[in-house]
Tab-separated table of C-alpha atoms and ligand atoms in Angstrom:
chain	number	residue	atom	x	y	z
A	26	UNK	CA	-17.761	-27.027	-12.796
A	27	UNK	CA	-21.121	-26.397	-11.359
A	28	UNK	CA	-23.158	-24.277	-13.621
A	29	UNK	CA	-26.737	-21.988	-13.571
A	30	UNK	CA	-29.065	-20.711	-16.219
A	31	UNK	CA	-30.380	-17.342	-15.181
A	32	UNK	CA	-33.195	-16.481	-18.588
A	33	UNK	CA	-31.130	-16.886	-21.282
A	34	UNK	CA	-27.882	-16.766	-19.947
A	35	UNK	CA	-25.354	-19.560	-18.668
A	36	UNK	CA	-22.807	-19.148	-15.674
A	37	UNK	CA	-20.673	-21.254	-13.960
A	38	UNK	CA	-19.193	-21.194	-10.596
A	39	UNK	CA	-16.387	-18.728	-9.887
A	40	UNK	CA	-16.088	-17.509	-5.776
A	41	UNK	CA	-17.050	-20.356	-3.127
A	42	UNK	CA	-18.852	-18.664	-0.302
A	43	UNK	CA	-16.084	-19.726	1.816
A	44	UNK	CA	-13.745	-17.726	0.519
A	45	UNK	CA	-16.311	-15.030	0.282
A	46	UNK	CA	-16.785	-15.027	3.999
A	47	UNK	CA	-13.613	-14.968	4.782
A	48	UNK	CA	-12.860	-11.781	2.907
A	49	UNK	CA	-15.756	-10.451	4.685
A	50	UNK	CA	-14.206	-11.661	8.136
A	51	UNK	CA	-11.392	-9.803	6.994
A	52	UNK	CA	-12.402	-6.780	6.097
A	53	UNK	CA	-14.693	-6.687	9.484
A	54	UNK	CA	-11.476	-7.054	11.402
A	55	UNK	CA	-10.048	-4.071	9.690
A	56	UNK	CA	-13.237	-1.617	9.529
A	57	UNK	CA	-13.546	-2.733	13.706
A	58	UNK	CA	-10.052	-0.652	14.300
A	59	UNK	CA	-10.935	2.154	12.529
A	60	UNK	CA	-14.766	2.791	13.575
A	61	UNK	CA	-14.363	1.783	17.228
A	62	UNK	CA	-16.139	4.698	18.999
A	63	UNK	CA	-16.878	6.346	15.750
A	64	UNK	CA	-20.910	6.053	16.213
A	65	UNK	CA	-20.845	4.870	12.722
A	66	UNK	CA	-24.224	4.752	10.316
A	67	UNK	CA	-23.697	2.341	7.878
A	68	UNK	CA	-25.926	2.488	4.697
A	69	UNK	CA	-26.627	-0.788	2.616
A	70	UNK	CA	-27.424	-0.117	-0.658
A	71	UNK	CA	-30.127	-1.860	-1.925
A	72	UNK	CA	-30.764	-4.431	-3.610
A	73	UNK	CA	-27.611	-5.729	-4.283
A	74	UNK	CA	-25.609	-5.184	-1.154
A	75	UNK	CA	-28.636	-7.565	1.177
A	76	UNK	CA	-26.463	-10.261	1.612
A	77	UNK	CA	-23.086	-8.486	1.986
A	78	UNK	CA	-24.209	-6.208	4.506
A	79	UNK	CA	-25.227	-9.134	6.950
A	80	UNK	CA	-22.006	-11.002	6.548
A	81	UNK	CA	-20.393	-8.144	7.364
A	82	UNK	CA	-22.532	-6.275	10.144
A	83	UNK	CA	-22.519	-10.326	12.219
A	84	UNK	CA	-18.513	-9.874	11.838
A	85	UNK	CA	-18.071	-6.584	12.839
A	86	UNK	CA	-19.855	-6.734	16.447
A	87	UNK	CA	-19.248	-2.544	17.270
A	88	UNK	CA	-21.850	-1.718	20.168
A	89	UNK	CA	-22.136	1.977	18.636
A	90	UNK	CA	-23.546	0.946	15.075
A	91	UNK	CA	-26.558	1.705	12.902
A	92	UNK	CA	-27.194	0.364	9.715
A	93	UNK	CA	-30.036	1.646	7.302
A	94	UNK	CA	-30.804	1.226	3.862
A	95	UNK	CA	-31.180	3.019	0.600
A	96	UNK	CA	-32.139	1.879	-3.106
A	97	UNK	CA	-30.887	2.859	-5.844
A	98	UNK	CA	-30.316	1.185	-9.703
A	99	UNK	CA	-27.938	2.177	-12.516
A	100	UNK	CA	-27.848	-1.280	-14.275
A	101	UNK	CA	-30.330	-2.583	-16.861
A	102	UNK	CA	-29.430	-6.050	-18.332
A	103	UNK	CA	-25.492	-7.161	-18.046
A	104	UNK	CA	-24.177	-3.424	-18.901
A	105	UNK	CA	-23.759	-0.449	-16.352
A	106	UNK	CA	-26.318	2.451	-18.090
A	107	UNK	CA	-24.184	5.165	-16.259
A	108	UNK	CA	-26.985	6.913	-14.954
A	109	UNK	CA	-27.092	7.444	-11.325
A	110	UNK	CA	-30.916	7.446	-9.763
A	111	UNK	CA	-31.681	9.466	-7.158
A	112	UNK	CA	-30.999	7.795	-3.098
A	113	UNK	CA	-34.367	6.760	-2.149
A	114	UNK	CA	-35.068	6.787	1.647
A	115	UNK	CA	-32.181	8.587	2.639
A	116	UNK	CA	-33.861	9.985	5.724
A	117	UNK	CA	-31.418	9.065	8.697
A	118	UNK	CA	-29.830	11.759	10.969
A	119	UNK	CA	-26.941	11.929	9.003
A	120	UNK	CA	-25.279	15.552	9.689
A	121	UNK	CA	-21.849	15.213	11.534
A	122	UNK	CA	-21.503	11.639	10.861
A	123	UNK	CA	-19.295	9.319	10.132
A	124	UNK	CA	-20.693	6.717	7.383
A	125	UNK	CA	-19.975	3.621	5.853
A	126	UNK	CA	-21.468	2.588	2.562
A	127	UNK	CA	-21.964	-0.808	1.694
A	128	UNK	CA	-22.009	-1.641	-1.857
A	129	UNK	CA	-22.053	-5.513	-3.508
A	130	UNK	CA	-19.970	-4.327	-5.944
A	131	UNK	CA	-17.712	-0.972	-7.955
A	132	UNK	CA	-17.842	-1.556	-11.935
A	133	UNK	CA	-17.287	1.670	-13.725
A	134	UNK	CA	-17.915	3.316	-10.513
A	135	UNK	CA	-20.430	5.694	-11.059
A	136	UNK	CA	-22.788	4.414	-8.631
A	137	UNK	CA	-20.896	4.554	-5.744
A	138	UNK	CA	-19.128	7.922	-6.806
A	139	UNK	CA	-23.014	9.393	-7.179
A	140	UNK	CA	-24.046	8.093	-3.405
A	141	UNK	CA	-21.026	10.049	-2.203
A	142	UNK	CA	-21.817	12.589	-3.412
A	143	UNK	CA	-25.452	12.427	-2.182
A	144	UNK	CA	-24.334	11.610	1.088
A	145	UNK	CA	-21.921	14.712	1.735
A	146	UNK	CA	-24.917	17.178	0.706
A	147	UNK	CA	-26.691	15.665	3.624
A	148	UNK	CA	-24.040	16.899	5.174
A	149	UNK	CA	-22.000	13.771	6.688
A	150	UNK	CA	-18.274	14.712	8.305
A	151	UNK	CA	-16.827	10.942	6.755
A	152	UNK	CA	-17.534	8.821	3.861
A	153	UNK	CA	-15.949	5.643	3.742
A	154	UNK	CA	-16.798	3.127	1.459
A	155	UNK	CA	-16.570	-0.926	1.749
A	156	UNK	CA	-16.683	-2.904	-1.269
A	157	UNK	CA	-17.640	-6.411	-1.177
A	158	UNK	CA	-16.110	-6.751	-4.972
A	159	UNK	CA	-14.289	-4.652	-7.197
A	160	UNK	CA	-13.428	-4.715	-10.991
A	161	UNK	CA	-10.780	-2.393	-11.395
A	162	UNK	CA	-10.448	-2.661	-15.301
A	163	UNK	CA	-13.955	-1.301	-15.579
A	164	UNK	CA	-13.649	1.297	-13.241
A	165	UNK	CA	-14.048	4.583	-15.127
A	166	UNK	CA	-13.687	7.619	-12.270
A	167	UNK	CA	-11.083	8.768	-9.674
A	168	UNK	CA	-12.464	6.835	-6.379
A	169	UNK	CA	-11.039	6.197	-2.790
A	170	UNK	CA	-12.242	2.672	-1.792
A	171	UNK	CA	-11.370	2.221	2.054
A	172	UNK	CA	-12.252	-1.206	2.227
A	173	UNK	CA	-12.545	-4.340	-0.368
A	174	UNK	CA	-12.970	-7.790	-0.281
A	175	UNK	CA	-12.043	-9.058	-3.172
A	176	UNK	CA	-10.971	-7.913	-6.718
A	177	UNK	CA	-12.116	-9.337	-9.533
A	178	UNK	CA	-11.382	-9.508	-13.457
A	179	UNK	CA	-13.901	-7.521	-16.108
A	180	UNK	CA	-16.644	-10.219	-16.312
A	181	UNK	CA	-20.311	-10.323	-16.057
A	182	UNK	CA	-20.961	-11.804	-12.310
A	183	UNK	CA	-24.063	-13.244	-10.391
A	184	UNK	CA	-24.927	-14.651	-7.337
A	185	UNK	CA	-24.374	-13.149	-3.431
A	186	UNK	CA	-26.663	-10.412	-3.860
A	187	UNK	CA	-26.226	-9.891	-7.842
A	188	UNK	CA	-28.440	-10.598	-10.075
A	189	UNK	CA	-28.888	-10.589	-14.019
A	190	UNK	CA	-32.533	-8.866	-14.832
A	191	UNK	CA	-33.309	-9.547	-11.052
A	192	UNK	CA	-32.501	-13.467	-10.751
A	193	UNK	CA	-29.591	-14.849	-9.372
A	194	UNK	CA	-29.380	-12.825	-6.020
A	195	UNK	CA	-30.375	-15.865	-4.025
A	196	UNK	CA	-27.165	-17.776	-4.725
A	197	UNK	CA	-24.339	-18.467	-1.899
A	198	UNK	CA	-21.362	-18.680	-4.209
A	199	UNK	CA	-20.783	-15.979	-7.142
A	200	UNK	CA	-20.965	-17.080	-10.531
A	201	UNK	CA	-19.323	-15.642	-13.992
A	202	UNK	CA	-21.268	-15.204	-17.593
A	203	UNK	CA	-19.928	-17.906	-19.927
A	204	UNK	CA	-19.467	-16.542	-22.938
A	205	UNK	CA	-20.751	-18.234	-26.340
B	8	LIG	P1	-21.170	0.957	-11.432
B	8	LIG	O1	-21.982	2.193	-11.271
B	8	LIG	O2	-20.840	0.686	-12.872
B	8	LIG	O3	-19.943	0.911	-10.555
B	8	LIG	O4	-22.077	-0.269	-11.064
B	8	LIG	C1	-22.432	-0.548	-9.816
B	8	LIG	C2	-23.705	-1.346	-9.730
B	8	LIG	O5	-23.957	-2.119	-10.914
B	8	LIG	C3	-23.570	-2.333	-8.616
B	8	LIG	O6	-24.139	-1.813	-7.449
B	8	LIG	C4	-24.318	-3.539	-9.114
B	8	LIG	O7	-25.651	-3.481	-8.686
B	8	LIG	C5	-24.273	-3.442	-10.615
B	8	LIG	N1	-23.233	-4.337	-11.175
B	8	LIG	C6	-21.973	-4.015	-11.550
B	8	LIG	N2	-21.314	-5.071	-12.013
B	8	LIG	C7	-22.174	-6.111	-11.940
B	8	LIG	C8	-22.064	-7.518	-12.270
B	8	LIG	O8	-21.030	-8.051	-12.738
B	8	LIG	N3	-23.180	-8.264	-12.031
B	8	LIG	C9	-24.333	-7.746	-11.518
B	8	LIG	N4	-24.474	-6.459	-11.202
B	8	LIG	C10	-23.398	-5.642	-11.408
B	9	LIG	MG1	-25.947	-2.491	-6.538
């Protein structure tokens, strides 16, 4: 089992970026039916969700599109703090529209349930939200995901755009916190 050390902590090798792209490949096919003539602005949501949104915006191939980016942070270390920071850069033309956020990843859900919120006072008409990864054990409010890739158990994750204390983002497989 191929392992990394990320500071102090080991992990070892847990989703093969094959199998990561082709959950990607199939949520693209789904999210193409539904936004087809939508004029859809999809928001990435930095840092985490780099690599996801890519995959997923070279699947989807709409010719009516926008993506843009926001950051945001609610994790210090391997536990979710719960507090939701403020949308920086949110600055799009988004009254009246339909949008798409892209997240890595919905833990206790907090995050995600935060830039909803955010995003309907800037007056959107449609929030939809596509999840590359999804722990529903830790999930922790009442939340509509319209598209995931794939669900995983409770651990600690890296790799694919996650990181632990900002390393591990770079990797093209996802990795899982061994625990000692
Ligand atoms: P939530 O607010 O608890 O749903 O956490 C969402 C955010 O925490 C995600 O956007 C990630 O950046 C981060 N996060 C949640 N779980 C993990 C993990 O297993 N590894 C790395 N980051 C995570
Ligand atoms: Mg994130």
């Amino acid at each position: 089992m191929k392992r990394i050390k990320l500071w102090d902590k080991e992990f070892e090798i847990s989703l093969l970026n094959e199998d990561i792209q082709l959950a990607i490949k199939t949520m693209a096919e789904k999210m193409k039916t539904d936004l087809e003539g939508k004029e859809t602005l999809f928001i990435c949501i930095l840092n985490g969700a780099f690599m996801f949104a890519a995959e997923l915006m070279k699947e989807l191939e709409l010719t009516d599109a926008e993506i843009s980016f926001l950051k945001l942070a609610s994790y210090s270390g391997i536990n979710s703090t719960g507090e939701i920071k403020e949308l920086i850069g949110i600055n799009e033309v988004i009254t009246g529209r339909t949008v798409v956020i892209l997240e890595d990843i919905v833990d206790t859900g907090y995050t995600i349930k935060g830039v909803i919120e955010q995003v309907l006072a800037h007056g959107a008409k449609e929030v939809k939200i596509a999840t590359m990864l999804f722990k529903p054990d830790a999930l922790k409010v009442e939340i509509n995901l319209d598209y995931v890739g794939i669900v995983i158990p409770n651990d600690f994750i890296v790799g694919f755009g996650l990181d632990y204390d900002r390393r591990g983002r770079n990797f093209k497989d996802i990795y899982t916190l061994v625990d000692k």
